[in-house]
Coordinates of C-alpha atoms in Angstrom, one line a residue:
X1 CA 97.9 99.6 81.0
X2 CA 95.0 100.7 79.0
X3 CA 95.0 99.0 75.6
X4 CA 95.2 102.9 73.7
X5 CA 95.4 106.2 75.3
X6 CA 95.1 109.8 73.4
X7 CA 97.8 112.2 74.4
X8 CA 97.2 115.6 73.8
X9 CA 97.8 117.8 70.5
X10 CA 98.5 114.2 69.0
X11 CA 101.3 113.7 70.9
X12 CA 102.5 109.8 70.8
X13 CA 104.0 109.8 75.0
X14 CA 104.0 111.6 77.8
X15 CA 107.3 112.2 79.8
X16 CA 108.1 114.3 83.2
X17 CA 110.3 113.9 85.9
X18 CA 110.1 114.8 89.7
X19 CA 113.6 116.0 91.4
X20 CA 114.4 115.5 94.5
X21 CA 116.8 118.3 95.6
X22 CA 119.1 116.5 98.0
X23 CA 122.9 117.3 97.2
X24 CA 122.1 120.2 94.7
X25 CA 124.1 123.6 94.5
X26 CA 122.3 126.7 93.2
X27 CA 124.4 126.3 90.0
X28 CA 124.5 123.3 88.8
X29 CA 120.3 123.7 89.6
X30 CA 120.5 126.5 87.3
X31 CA 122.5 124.5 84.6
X32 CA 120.3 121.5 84.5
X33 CA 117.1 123.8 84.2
X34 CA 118.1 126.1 81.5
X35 CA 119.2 122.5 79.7
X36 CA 115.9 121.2 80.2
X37 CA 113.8 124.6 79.6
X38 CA 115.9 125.3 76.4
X39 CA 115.0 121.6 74.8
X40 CA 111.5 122.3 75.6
X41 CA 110.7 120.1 78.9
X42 CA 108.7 121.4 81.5
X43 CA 109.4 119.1 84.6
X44 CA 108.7 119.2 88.4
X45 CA 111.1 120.8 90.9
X46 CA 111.0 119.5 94.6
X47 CA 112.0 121.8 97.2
X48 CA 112.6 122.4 101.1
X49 CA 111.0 125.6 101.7
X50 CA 112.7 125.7 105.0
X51 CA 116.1 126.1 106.1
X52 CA 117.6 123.6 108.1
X53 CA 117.1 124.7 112.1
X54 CA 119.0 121.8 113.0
X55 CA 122.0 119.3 111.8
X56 CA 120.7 118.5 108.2
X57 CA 120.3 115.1 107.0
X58 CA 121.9 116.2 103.2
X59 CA 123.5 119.7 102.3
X60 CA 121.0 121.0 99.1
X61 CA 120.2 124.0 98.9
X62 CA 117.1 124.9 100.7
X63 CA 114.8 128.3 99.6
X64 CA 115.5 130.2 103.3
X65 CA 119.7 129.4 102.2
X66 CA 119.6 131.9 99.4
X67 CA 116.6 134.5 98.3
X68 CA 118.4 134.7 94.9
X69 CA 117.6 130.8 94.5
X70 CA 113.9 131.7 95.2
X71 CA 113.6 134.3 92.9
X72 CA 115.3 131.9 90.1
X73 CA 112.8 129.2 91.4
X74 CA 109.8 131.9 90.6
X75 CA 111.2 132.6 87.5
X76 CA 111.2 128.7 86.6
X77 CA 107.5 128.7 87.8
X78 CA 106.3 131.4 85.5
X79 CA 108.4 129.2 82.4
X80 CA 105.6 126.8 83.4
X81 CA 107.7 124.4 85.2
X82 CA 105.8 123.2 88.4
X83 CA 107.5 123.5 92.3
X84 CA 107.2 120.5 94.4
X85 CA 107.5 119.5 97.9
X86 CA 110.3 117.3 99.2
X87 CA 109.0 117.5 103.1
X88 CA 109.7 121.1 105.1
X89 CA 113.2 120.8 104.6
X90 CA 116.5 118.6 104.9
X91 CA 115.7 117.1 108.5
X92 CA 113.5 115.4 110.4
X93 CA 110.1 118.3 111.2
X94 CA 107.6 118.5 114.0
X95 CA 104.3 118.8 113.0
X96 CA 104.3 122.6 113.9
X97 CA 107.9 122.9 112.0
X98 CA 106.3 121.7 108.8
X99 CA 103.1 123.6 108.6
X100 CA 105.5 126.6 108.7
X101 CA 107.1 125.1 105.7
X102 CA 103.8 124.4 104.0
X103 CA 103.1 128.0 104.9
X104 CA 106.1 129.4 103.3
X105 CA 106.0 127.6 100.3
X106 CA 102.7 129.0 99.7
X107 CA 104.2 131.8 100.4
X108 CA 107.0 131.9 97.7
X109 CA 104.7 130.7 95.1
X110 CA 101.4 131.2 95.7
X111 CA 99.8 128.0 96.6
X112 CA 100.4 124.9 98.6
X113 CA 102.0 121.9 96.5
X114 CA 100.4 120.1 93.9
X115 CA 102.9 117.2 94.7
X116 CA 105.2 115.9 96.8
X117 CA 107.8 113.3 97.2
X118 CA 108.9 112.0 101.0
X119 CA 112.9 112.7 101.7
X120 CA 114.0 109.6 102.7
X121 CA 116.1 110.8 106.0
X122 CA 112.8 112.8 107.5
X123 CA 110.9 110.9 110.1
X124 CA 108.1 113.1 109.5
X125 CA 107.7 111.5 106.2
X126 CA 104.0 110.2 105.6
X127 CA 103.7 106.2 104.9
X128 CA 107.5 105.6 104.3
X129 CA 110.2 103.3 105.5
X130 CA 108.2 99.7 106.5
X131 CA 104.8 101.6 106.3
X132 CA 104.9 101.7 102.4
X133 CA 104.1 98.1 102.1
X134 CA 101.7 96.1 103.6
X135 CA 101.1 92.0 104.9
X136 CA 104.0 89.8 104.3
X137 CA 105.5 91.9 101.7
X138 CA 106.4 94.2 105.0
X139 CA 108.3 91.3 106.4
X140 CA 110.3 91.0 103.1
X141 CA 110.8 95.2 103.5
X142 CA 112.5 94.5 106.5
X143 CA 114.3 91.3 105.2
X144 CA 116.0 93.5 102.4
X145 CA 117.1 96.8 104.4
X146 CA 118.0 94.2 107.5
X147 CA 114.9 96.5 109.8
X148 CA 116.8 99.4 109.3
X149 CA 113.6 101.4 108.7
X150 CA 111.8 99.8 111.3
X151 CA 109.6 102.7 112.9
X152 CA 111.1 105.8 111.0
X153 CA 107.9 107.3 109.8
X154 CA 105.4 108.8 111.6
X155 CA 103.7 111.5 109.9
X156 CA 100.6 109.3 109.4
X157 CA 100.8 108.6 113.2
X158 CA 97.9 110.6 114.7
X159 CA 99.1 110.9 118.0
X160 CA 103.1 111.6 117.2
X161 CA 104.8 114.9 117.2
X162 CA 105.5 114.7 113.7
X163 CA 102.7 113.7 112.9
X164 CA 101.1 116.0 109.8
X165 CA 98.8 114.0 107.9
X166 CA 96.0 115.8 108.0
X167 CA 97.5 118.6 106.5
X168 CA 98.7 116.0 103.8
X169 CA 95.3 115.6 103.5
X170 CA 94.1 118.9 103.2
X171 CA 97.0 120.7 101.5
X172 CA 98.6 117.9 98.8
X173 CA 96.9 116.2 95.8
X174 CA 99.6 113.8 95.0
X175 CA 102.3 111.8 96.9
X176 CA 104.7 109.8 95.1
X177 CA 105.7 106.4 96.1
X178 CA 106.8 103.4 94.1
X179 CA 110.0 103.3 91.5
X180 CA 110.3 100.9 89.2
X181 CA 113.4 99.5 86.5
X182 CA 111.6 100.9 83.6
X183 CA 110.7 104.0 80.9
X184 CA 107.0 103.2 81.0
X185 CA 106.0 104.3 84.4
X186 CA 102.4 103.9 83.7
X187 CA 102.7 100.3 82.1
X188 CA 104.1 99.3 85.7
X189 CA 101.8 101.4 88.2
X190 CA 98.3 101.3 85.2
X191 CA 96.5 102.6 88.4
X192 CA 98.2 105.9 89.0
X193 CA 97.1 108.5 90.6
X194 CA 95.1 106.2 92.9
X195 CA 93.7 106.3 96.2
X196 CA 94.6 103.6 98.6
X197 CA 92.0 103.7 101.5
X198 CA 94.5 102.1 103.6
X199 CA 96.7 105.0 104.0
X200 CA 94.0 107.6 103.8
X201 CA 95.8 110.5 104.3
X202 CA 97.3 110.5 101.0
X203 CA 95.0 111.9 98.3
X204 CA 96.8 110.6 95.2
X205 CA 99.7 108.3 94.7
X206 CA 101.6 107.9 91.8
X207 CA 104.6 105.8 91.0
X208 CA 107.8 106.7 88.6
X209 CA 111.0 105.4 87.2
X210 CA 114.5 104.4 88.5
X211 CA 116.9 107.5 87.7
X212 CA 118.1 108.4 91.1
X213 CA 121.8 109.1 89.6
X214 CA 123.4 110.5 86.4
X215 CA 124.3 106.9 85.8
X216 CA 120.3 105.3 86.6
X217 CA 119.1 108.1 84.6
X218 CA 120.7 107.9 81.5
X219 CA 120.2 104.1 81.2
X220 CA 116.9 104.3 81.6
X221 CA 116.4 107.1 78.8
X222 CA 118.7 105.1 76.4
X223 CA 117.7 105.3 72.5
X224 CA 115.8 102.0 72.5
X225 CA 114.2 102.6 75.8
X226 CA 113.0 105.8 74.2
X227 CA 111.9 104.4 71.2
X228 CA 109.8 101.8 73.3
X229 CA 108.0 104.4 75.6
X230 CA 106.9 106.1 72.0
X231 CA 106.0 102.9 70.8
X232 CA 103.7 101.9 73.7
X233 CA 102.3 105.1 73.7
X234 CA 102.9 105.5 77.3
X235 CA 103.9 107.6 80.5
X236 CA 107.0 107.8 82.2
X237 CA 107.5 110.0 85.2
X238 CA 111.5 110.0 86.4
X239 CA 112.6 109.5 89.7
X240 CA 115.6 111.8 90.0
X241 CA 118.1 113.7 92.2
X242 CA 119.2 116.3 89.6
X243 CA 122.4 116.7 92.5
X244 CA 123.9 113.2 92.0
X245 CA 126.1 113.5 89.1
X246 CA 124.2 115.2 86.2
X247 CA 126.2 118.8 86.6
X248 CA 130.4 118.8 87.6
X249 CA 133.5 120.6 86.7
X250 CA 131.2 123.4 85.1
X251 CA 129.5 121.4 82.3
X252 CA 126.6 118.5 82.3
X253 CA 127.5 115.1 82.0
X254 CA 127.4 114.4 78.1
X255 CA 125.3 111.7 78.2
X256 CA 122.5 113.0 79.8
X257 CA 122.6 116.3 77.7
X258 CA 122.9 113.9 74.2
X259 CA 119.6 111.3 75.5
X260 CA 117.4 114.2 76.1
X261 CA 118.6 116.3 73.1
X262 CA 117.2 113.2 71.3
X263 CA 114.4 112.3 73.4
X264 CA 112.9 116.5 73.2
X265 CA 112.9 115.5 68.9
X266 CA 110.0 113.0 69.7
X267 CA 106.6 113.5 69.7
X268 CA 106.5 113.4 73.7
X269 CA 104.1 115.4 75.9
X270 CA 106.3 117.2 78.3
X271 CA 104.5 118.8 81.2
X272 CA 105.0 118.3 84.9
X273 CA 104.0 116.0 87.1
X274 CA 100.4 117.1 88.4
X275 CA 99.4 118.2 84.9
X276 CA 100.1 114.6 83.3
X277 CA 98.3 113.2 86.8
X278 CA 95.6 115.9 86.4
X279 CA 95.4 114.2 82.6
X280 CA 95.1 110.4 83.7
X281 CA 93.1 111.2 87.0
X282 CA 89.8 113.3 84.4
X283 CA 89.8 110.0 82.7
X284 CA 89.4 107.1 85.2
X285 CA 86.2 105.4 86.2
X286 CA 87.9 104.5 89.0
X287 CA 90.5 105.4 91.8
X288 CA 90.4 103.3 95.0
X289 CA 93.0 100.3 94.0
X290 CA 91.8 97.1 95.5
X291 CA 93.7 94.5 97.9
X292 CA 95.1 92.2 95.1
X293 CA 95.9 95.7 93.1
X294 CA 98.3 96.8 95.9
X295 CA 99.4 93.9 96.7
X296 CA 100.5 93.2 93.0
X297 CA 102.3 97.1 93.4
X298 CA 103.9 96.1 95.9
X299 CA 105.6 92.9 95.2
X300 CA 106.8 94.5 92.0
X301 CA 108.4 97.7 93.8
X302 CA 110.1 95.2 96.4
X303 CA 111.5 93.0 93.0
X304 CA 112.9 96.7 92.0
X305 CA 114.2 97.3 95.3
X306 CA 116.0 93.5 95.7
X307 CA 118.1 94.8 92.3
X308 CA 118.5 98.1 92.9
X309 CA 118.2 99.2 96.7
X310 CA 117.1 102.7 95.6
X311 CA 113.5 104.5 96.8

């Protein structure tokens, strides 16, 4: 990571958090986000613009379930909070499937995504599963998840029925891909956003940090983890299903509500996710990572993965 970087408005860190929606009811959504609003984060919402046509691979709501939910989710967007896009909704999409989704989200909210982040059961997904790593590292891909992802993306695949790249290309600025054990997402990924000419239709990619669960999430937001991200000055964008634990039996798990009480007194910059890229991306010299950058990204995501077995 740089040596010093300015925040905005003198602010000492930036923190934001993408959420996948997988497993999320309309209210404990509703909880988590008035938690969040109230303590003065403004975050990054993934949806599925789409309901499910077919068997769905994980039962979150989706915005064709409920037109309450999307009128909420407009409501959230006007509080500044930005609306993401977790793939056309909660199943595997043919190409002409998710260009309706990409459709309808601009649609509800007036634009196509600023980001995005693959859901890990869609087989549309764009340079997931084995295709996320590249050389020798892809052999050790396989090694730890035993092949089980062997040829389960094809959305970069020109030629496939799911394929949708293009419109990747065209429509999305940035993609999210590696997770990694700790606070300071930018100390592990310095290059994010960055363009990786290898998989070209991708604008952007940027990386985040390992809070998949109520239990992930809070660990990695601990008081001393905090104290470091201040302390470093850096960036941390969370990895997160806001559906896994955070909201049940009508009240938000304590922990999580006490850590971010404390972590909303700091001196943090909280915007969402394409504004903090937005930030970074206006001050680089340079975005195409090289072969020994990747492959340094790389070995380090599959070291997280080895421990954790998460995205």
């Amino acid at each position: 990571m740089e040596p010093s970087i300015t925040w905005p408005d003198h602010r000492a860190f930036a923190f934001t958090i993408f959420d996948d929606p997988d497993s999320q009811t309309f209210e404990a959504t509703q909880a988590v986000y008035s938690f969040l609003k109230d303590c003065g984060f403004r975050t990054t919402k993934g949806v599925w613009p789409s309901r499910p046509a077919r068997e769905p691979s994980d039962h979150g709501i989706t915005c064709g379930d409920n037109p309450d939910y999307v009128a909420w989710l407009k409501q959230l967007q006007s509080a500044r909070f930005e609306i993401g896009f977790h793939n056309a909704t909660s199943h595997t999409s043919f190409r002409e499937e998710t260009l309706a989704g990409l459709d309808q989200f601009a649609a509800y909210f007036g634009h196509f995504p600023y980001s995005m982040a693959n859901h890990y059961f869609c087989q549309e997904s764009v340079y997931w599963g084995e295709n996320r790593v590249t050389g020798m590292q892809r052999h050790v891909y396989n090694l730890l998840t035993r092949g089980k992802n062997r040829g389960t993306s094809h959305g970069h695949e020109k030629e496939h029925p799911f394929f949708w790249g293009d419109l990747c290309k065209e429509k999305i600025k940035y993609v999210r891909n590696f997770v990694f054990d700790s606070i300071n997402t930018l100390q592990k990924c310095p290059f994010m956003p960055y363009y990786d000419p290898v998989r070209p239709y991708v604008n952007y990619w940027f990386a985040s940090s390992e809070g998949s669960n109520v239990k992930a999430f809070t660990r990695q937001v601990a008081e001393e983890n905090q104290e470091r991200l201040e302390a470093e000055g850096g960036a941390c964008i969370m990895y997160v299903h806001f559906g896994h634990g955070f909201y049940e039996n009508g009240a938000l798990d304590s922990n999580f509500r006490s850590r971010m009480e404390r972590l909303a007194r700091r001196n943090g910059w909280f915007v969402p996710v394409s504004t903090l890229l937005d930030y970074l991306l206006a001050r680089k010299e340079k975005t195409e990572i090289s072969d020994h950058e990747r492959a340094s990204l790389e070995r380090k995501w599959l070291m997280h993965k080895a421990r954790f077995g998460t995205a």
